[in-house]
Amino acid sequence: MAREELTRLTGNGNGECSQNDCPNLYRSESGSIIVQGDVSNAFQPPQGEALVEIPEAVLREAVRALGW
């Protein structure tokens, strides 16, 4: 799936996030949440999964964007 097919819930694309390189949350057409963040090594997840870290503020912004 291409980034263009997702609805960006966080970040406005300006400043340090202008290259889409900062933690963000996206929503897919099916309603799933896609997480972009720094890789975390907190523990070893099952094969085929990954851990990422995102700031609390990003989660709060996504909740507001979704109207939850």
PDB file of N, CA and C in Angstrom:
ATOM      1  N   MET A   1       0.858  -1.172   0.000  1.00  0.00           N
ATOM      2  CA  MET A   1       0.000   0.000   0.000  1.00  0.00           C
ATOM      3  C   MET A   1       0.902   1.233   0.000  1.00  0.00           C
ATOM      4  N   ALA A   2       0.556   2.209  -0.775  1.00  0.00           N
ATOM      5  CA  ALA A   2       1.335   3.445  -0.872  1.00  0.00           C
ATOM      6  C   ALA A   2       0.866   4.457   0.167  1.00  0.00           C
ATOM      7  N   ARG A   3       1.786   5.301   0.605  1.00  0.00           N
ATOM      8  CA  ARG A   3       1.459   6.335   1.591  1.00  0.00           C
ATOM      9  C   ARG A   3       0.302   7.208   1.116  1.00  0.00           C
ATOM     10  N   GLU A   4       0.235   7.437  -0.189  1.00  0.00           N
ATOM     11  CA  GLU A   4      -0.821   8.285  -0.745  1.00  0.00           C
ATOM     12  C   GLU A   4      -2.215   7.688  -0.561  1.00  0.00           C
ATOM     13  N   GLU A   5      -2.285   6.395  -0.301  1.00  0.00           N
ATOM     14  CA  GLU A   5      -3.570   5.724  -0.097  1.00  0.00           C
ATOM     15  C   GLU A   5      -4.050   5.830   1.345  1.00  0.00           C
ATOM     16  N   LEU A   6      -3.227   6.406   2.221  1.00  0.00           N
ATOM     17  CA  LEU A   6      -3.556   6.516   3.643  1.00  0.00           C
ATOM     18  C   LEU A   6      -3.993   7.926   3.994  1.00  0.00           C
ATOM     19  N   THR A   7      -4.812   8.048   5.026  1.00  0.00           N
ATOM     20  CA  THR A   7      -5.194   9.350   5.562  1.00  0.00           C
ATOM     21  C   THR A   7      -4.257   9.658   6.717  1.00  0.00           C
ATOM     22  N   ARG A   8      -3.499  10.736   6.599  1.00  0.00           N
ATOM     23  CA  ARG A   8      -2.562  11.127   7.653  1.00  0.00           C
ATOM     24  C   ARG A   8      -3.341  11.779   8.785  1.00  0.00           C
ATOM     25  N   LEU A   9      -3.188  11.243   9.988  1.00  0.00           N
ATOM     26  CA  LEU A   9      -3.919  11.750  11.149  1.00  0.00           C
ATOM     27  C   LEU A   9      -3.115  12.753  11.960  1.00  0.00           C
ATOM     28  N   THR A  10      -1.793  12.736  11.825  1.00  0.00           N
ATOM     29  CA  THR A  10      -0.939  13.588  12.650  1.00  0.00           C
ATOM     30  C   THR A  10       0.092  14.292  11.797  1.00  0.00           C
ATOM     31  N   GLY A  11       0.646  15.366  12.350  1.00  0.00           N
ATOM     32  CA  GLY A  11       1.668  16.128  11.647  1.00  0.00           C
ATOM     33  C   GLY A  11       1.060  16.917  10.500  1.00  0.00           C
ATOM     34  N   ASN A  12       1.616  18.082  10.265  1.00  0.00           N
ATOM     35  CA  ASN A  12       1.052  18.923   9.207  1.00  0.00           C
ATOM     36  C   ASN A  12       1.951  19.008   7.980  1.00  0.00           C
ATOM     37  N   GLY A  13       3.069  18.296   7.986  1.00  0.00           N
ATOM     38  CA  GLY A  13       3.951  18.302   6.824  1.00  0.00           C
ATOM     39  C   GLY A  13       4.863  19.496   6.727  1.00  0.00           C
ATOM     40  N   ASN A  14       4.876  20.358   7.724  1.00  0.00           N
ATOM     41  CA  ASN A  14       5.735  21.543   7.707  1.00  0.00           C
ATOM     42  C   ASN A  14       6.897  21.370   8.669  1.00  0.00           C
ATOM     43  N   GLY A  15       7.894  22.221   8.524  1.00  0.00           N
ATOM     44  CA  GLY A  15       9.017  22.214   9.458  1.00  0.00           C
ATOM     45  C   GLY A  15       9.797  20.924   9.411  1.00  0.00           C
ATOM     46  N   GLU A  16      10.135  20.386  10.590  1.00  0.00           N
ATOM     47  CA  GLU A  16      10.984  19.200  10.646  1.00  0.00           C
ATOM     48  C   GLU A  16      10.294  17.958  10.092  1.00  0.00           C
ATOM     49  N   CYS A  17       8.999  17.997   9.905  1.00  0.00           N
ATOM     50  CA  CYS A  17       8.278  16.841   9.380  1.00  0.00           C
ATOM     51  C   CYS A  17       7.986  16.976   7.893  1.00  0.00           C
ATOM     52  N   SER A  18       8.604  17.907   7.227  1.00  0.00           N
ATOM     53  CA  SER A  18       8.264  18.165   5.835  1.00  0.00           C
ATOM     54  C   SER A  18       8.622  17.012   4.909  1.00  0.00           C
ATOM     55  N   GLN A  19       9.530  16.130   5.310  1.00  0.00           N
ATOM     56  CA  GLN A  19       9.914  14.999   4.486  1.00  0.00           C
ATOM     57  C   GLN A  19       9.224  13.707   4.939  1.00  0.00           C
ATOM     58  N   ASN A  20       8.174  13.815   5.735  1.00  0.00           N
ATOM     59  CA  ASN A  20       7.434  12.658   6.233  1.00  0.00           C
ATOM     60  C   ASN A  20       8.316  11.710   7.036  1.00  0.00           C
ATOM     61  N   ASP A  21       9.308  12.274   7.732  1.00  0.00           N
ATOM     62  CA  ASP A  21      10.260  11.441   8.455  1.00  0.00           C
ATOM     63  C   ASP A  21      10.084  11.496   9.964  1.00  0.00           C
ATOM     64  N   CYS A  22       8.951  11.941  10.437  1.00  0.00           N
ATOM     65  CA  CYS A  22       8.743  12.018  11.878  1.00  0.00           C
ATOM     66  C   CYS A  22       7.637  11.043  12.288  1.00  0.00           C
ATOM     67  N   PRO A  23       7.503  10.758  13.577  1.00  0.00           N
ATOM     68  CA  PRO A  23       6.444   9.850  14.017  1.00  0.00           C
ATOM     69  C   PRO A  23       5.068  10.350  13.582  1.00  0.00           C
ATOM     70  N   ASN A  24       4.284   9.459  13.023  1.00  0.00           N
ATOM     71  CA  ASN A  24       2.947   9.802  12.557  1.00  0.00           C
ATOM     72  C   ASN A  24       2.033   8.593  12.672  1.00  0.00           C
ATOM     73  N   LEU A  25       0.750   8.870  12.642  1.00  0.00           N
ATOM     74  CA  LEU A  25      -0.267   7.827  12.567  1.00  0.00           C
ATOM     75  C   LEU A  25      -1.090   8.086  11.318  1.00  0.00           C
ATOM     76  N   TYR A  26      -1.436   7.011  10.640  1.00  0.00           N
ATOM     77  CA  TYR A  26      -2.230   7.072   9.423  1.00  0.00           C
ATOM     78  C   TYR A  26      -3.419   6.131   9.579  1.00  0.00           C
ATOM     79  N   ARG A  27      -4.454   6.350   8.778  1.00  0.00           N
ATOM     80  CA  ARG A  27      -5.611   5.456   8.771  1.00  0.00           C
ATOM     81  C   ARG A  27      -5.764   4.894   7.361  1.00  0.00           C
ATOM     82  N   SER A  28      -5.942   3.583   7.276  1.00  0.00           N
ATOM     83  CA  SER A  28      -6.115   2.943   5.973  1.00  0.00           C
ATOM     84  C   SER A  28      -7.589   2.998   5.576  1.00  0.00           C
ATOM     85  N   GLU A  29      -7.876   2.646   4.334  1.00  0.00           N
ATOM     86  CA  GLU A  29      -9.257   2.627   3.855  1.00  0.00           C
ATOM     87  C   GLU A  29     -10.119   1.660   4.650  1.00  0.00           C
ATOM     88  N   SER A  30      -9.493   0.605   5.179  1.00  0.00           N
ATOM     89  CA  SER A  30     -10.248  -0.388   5.961  1.00  0.00           C
ATOM     90  C   SER A  30     -10.455   0.049   7.406  1.00  0.00           C
ATOM     91  N   GLY A  31      -9.839   1.195   7.792  1.00  0.00           N
ATOM     92  CA  GLY A  31      -9.985   1.703   9.151  1.00  0.00           C
ATOM     93  C   GLY A  31      -8.853   1.318  10.086  1.00  0.00           C
ATOM     94  N   SER A  32      -7.882   0.540   9.600  1.00  0.00           N
ATOM     95  CA  SER A  32      -6.725   0.183  10.418  1.00  0.00           C
ATOM     96  C   SER A  32      -5.841   1.399  10.648  1.00  0.00           C
ATOM     97  N   ILE A  33      -5.117   1.394  11.755  1.00  0.00           N
ATOM     98  CA  ILE A  33      -4.174   2.463  12.068  1.00  0.00           C
ATOM     99  C   ILE A  33      -2.775   1.987  11.719  1.00  0.00           C
ATOM    100  N   ILE A  34      -2.048   2.794  10.959  1.00  0.00           N
ATOM    101  CA  ILE A  34      -0.667   2.518  10.567  1.00  0.00           C
ATOM    102  C   ILE A  34       0.225   3.447  11.387  1.00  0.00           C
ATOM    103  N   VAL A  35       1.241   2.885  12.027  1.00  0.00           N
ATOM    104  CA  VAL A  35       2.120   3.646  12.912  1.00  0.00           C
ATOM    105  C   VAL A  35       3.496   3.804  12.272  1.00  0.00           C
ATOM    106  N   GLN A  36       3.999   5.035  12.253  1.00  0.00           N
ATOM    107  CA  GLN A  36       5.359   5.327  11.792  1.00  0.00           C
ATOM    108  C   GLN A  36       6.107   5.917  12.971  1.00  0.00           C
ATOM    109  N   GLY A  37       7.234   5.350  13.319  1.00  0.00           N
ATOM    110  CA  GLY A  37       8.012   5.869  14.437  1.00  0.00           C
ATOM    111  C   GLY A  37       9.404   5.286  14.456  1.00  0.00           C
ATOM    112  N   ASP A  38      10.150   5.621  15.485  1.00  0.00           N
ATOM    113  CA  ASP A  38      11.499   5.109  15.643  1.00  0.00           C
ATOM    114  C   ASP A  38      11.447   3.641  16.039  1.00  0.00           C
ATOM    115  N   VAL A  39      12.338   2.851  15.485  1.00  0.00           N
ATOM    116  CA  VAL A  39      12.404   1.426  15.819  1.00  0.00           C
ATOM    117  C   VAL A  39      12.766   1.281  17.292  1.00  0.00           C
ATOM    118  N   SER A  40      12.070   0.380  17.961  1.00  0.00           N
ATOM    119  CA  SER A  40      12.321   0.113  19.382  1.00  0.00           C
ATOM    120  C   SER A  40      12.875  -1.300  19.531  1.00  0.00           C
ATOM    121  N   ASN A  41      13.782  -1.448  20.471  1.00  0.00           N
ATOM    122  CA  ASN A  41      14.339  -2.756  20.795  1.00  0.00           C
ATOM    123  C   ASN A  41      13.939  -3.182  22.193  1.00  0.00           C
ATOM    124  N   ALA A  42      12.759  -2.741  22.648  1.00  0.00           N
ATOM    125  CA  ALA A  42      12.291  -3.027  24.008  1.00  0.00           C
ATOM    126  C   ALA A  42      12.202  -4.533  24.262  1.00  0.00           C
ATOM    127  N   PHE A  43      11.749  -5.284  23.273  1.00  0.00           N
ATOM    128  CA  PHE A  43      11.728  -6.747  23.336  1.00  0.00           C
ATOM    129  C   PHE A  43      11.640  -7.276  21.917  1.00  0.00           C
ATOM    130  N   GLN A  44      11.835  -8.548  21.740  1.00  0.00           N
ATOM    131  CA  GLN A  44      11.787  -9.156  20.418  1.00  0.00           C
ATOM    132  C   GLN A  44      10.350  -9.564  20.091  1.00  0.00           C
ATOM    133  N   PRO A  45       9.710  -8.878  19.140  1.00  0.00           N
ATOM    134  CA  PRO A  45       8.338  -9.247  18.775  1.00  0.00           C
ATOM    135  C   PRO A  45       8.333 -10.508  17.922  1.00  0.00           C
ATOM    136  N   PRO A  46       7.168 -11.105  17.731  1.00  0.00           N
ATOM    137  CA  PRO A  46       7.065 -12.282  16.874  1.00  0.00           C
ATOM    138  C   PRO A  46       7.501 -11.956  15.441  1.00  0.00           C
ATOM    139  N   GLN A  47       7.914 -12.972  14.716  1.00  0.00           N
ATOM    140  CA  GLN A  47       8.321 -12.800  13.326  1.00  0.00           C
ATOM    141  C   GLN A  47       7.195 -12.149  12.534  1.00  0.00           C
ATOM    142  N   GLY A  48       7.563 -11.193  11.705  1.00  0.00           N
ATOM    143  CA  GLY A  48       6.581 -10.491  10.880  1.00  0.00           C
ATOM    144  C   GLY A  48       6.016  -9.248  11.537  1.00  0.00           C
ATOM    145  N   GLU A  49       6.404  -8.985  12.796  1.00  0.00           N
ATOM    146  CA  GLU A  49       5.949  -7.794  13.505  1.00  0.00           C
ATOM    147  C   GLU A  49       7.163  -6.940  13.863  1.00  0.00           C
ATOM    148  N   ALA A  50       6.914  -5.685  14.193  1.00  0.00           N
ATOM    149  CA  ALA A  50       7.974  -4.762  14.589  1.00  0.00           C
ATOM    150  C   ALA A  50       7.465  -3.865  15.704  1.00  0.00           C
ATOM    151  N   LEU A  51       8.380  -3.334  16.472  1.00  0.00           N
ATOM    152  CA  LEU A  51       8.041  -2.374  17.528  1.00  0.00           C
ATOM    153  C   LEU A  51       8.493  -0.994  17.084  1.00  0.00           C
ATOM    154  N   VAL A  52       7.650   0.011  17.327  1.00  0.00           N
ATOM    155  CA  VAL A  52       8.036   1.392  17.066  1.00  0.00           C
ATOM    156  C   VAL A  52       7.657   2.236  18.269  1.00  0.00           C
ATOM    157  N   GLU A  53       8.391   3.311  18.456  1.00  0.00           N
ATOM    158  CA  GLU A  53       8.086   4.258  19.528  1.00  0.00           C
ATOM    159  C   GLU A  53       7.557   5.539  18.909  1.00  0.00           C
ATOM    160  N   ILE A  54       6.481   6.066  19.499  1.00  0.00           N
ATOM    161  CA  ILE A  54       5.955   7.351  19.069  1.00  0.00           C
ATOM    162  C   ILE A  54       5.641   8.166  20.316  1.00  0.00           C
ATOM    163  N   PRO A  55       5.824   9.477  20.253  1.00  0.00           N
ATOM    164  CA  PRO A  55       5.542  10.334  21.403  1.00  0.00           C
ATOM    165  C   PRO A  55       4.053  10.328  21.761  1.00  0.00           C
ATOM    166  N   GLU A  56       3.758  10.495  23.031  1.00  0.00           N
ATOM    167  CA  GLU A  56       2.371  10.559  23.501  1.00  0.00           C
ATOM    168  C   GLU A  56       1.589  11.642  22.777  1.00  0.00           C
ATOM    169  N   ALA A  57       2.244  12.763  22.496  1.00  0.00           N
ATOM    170  CA  ALA A  57       1.567  13.876  21.825  1.00  0.00           C
ATOM    171  C   ALA A  57       1.031  13.459  20.453  1.00  0.00           C
ATOM    172  N   VAL A  58       1.714  12.550  19.777  1.00  0.00           N
ATOM    173  CA  VAL A  58       1.259  12.080  18.475  1.00  0.00           C
ATOM    174  C   VAL A  58      -0.028  11.277  18.639  1.00  0.00           C
ATOM    175  N   LEU A  59      -0.091  10.437  19.661  1.00  0.00           N
ATOM    176  CA  LEU A  59      -1.321   9.684  19.927  1.00  0.00           C
ATOM    177  C   LEU A  59      -2.484  10.618  20.257  1.00  0.00           C
ATOM    178  N   ARG A  60      -2.218  11.617  21.082  1.00  0.00           N
ATOM    179  CA  ARG A  60      -3.275  12.577  21.443  1.00  0.00           C
ATOM    180  C   ARG A  60      -3.788  13.314  20.203  1.00  0.00           C
ATOM    181  N   GLU A  61      -2.868  13.698  19.324  1.00  0.00           N
ATOM    182  CA  GLU A  61      -3.260  14.400  18.095  1.00  0.00           C
ATOM    183  C   GLU A  61      -4.128  13.501  17.215  1.00  0.00           C
ATOM    184  N   ALA A  62      -3.790  12.221  17.123  1.00  0.00           N
ATOM    185  CA  ALA A  62      -4.573  11.288  16.320  1.00  0.00           C
ATOM    186  C   ALA A  62      -5.970  11.096  16.907  1.00  0.00           C
ATOM    187  N   VAL A  63      -6.062  11.008  18.220  1.00  0.00           N
ATOM    188  CA  VAL A  63      -7.371  10.858  18.879  1.00  0.00           C
ATOM    189  C   VAL A  63      -8.246  12.061  18.552  1.00  0.00           C
ATOM    190  N   ARG A  64      -7.668  13.259  18.616  1.00  0.00           N
ATOM    191  CA  ARG A  64      -8.431  14.476  18.270  1.00  0.00           C
ATOM    192  C   ARG A  64      -8.868  14.439  16.813  1.00  0.00           C
ATOM    193  N   ALA A  65      -7.963  14.029  15.916  1.00  0.00           N
ATOM    194  CA  ALA A  65      -8.281  13.986  14.488  1.00  0.00           C
ATOM    195  C   ALA A  65      -9.414  13.013  14.187  1.00  0.00           C
ATOM    196  N   LEU A  66      -9.475  11.921  14.942  1.00  0.00           N
ATOM    197  CA  LEU A  66     -10.522  10.930  14.741  1.00  0.00           C
ATOM    198  C   LEU A  66     -11.815  11.276  15.464  1.00  0.00           C
ATOM    199  N   GLY A  67     -11.764  12.298  16.321  1.00  0.00           N
ATOM    200  CA  GLY A  67     -12.955  12.700  17.060  1.00  0.00           C
ATOM    201  C   GLY A  67     -13.338  11.748  18.174  1.00  0.00           C
ATOM    202  N   TRP A  68     -12.376  11.007  18.703  1.00  0.00           N
ATOM    203  CA  TRP A  68     -12.648  10.054  19.791  1.00  0.00           C
ATOM    204  C   TRP A  68     -12.671  10.720  21.120  1.00  0.00           C
TER     205      TRP A  68
END
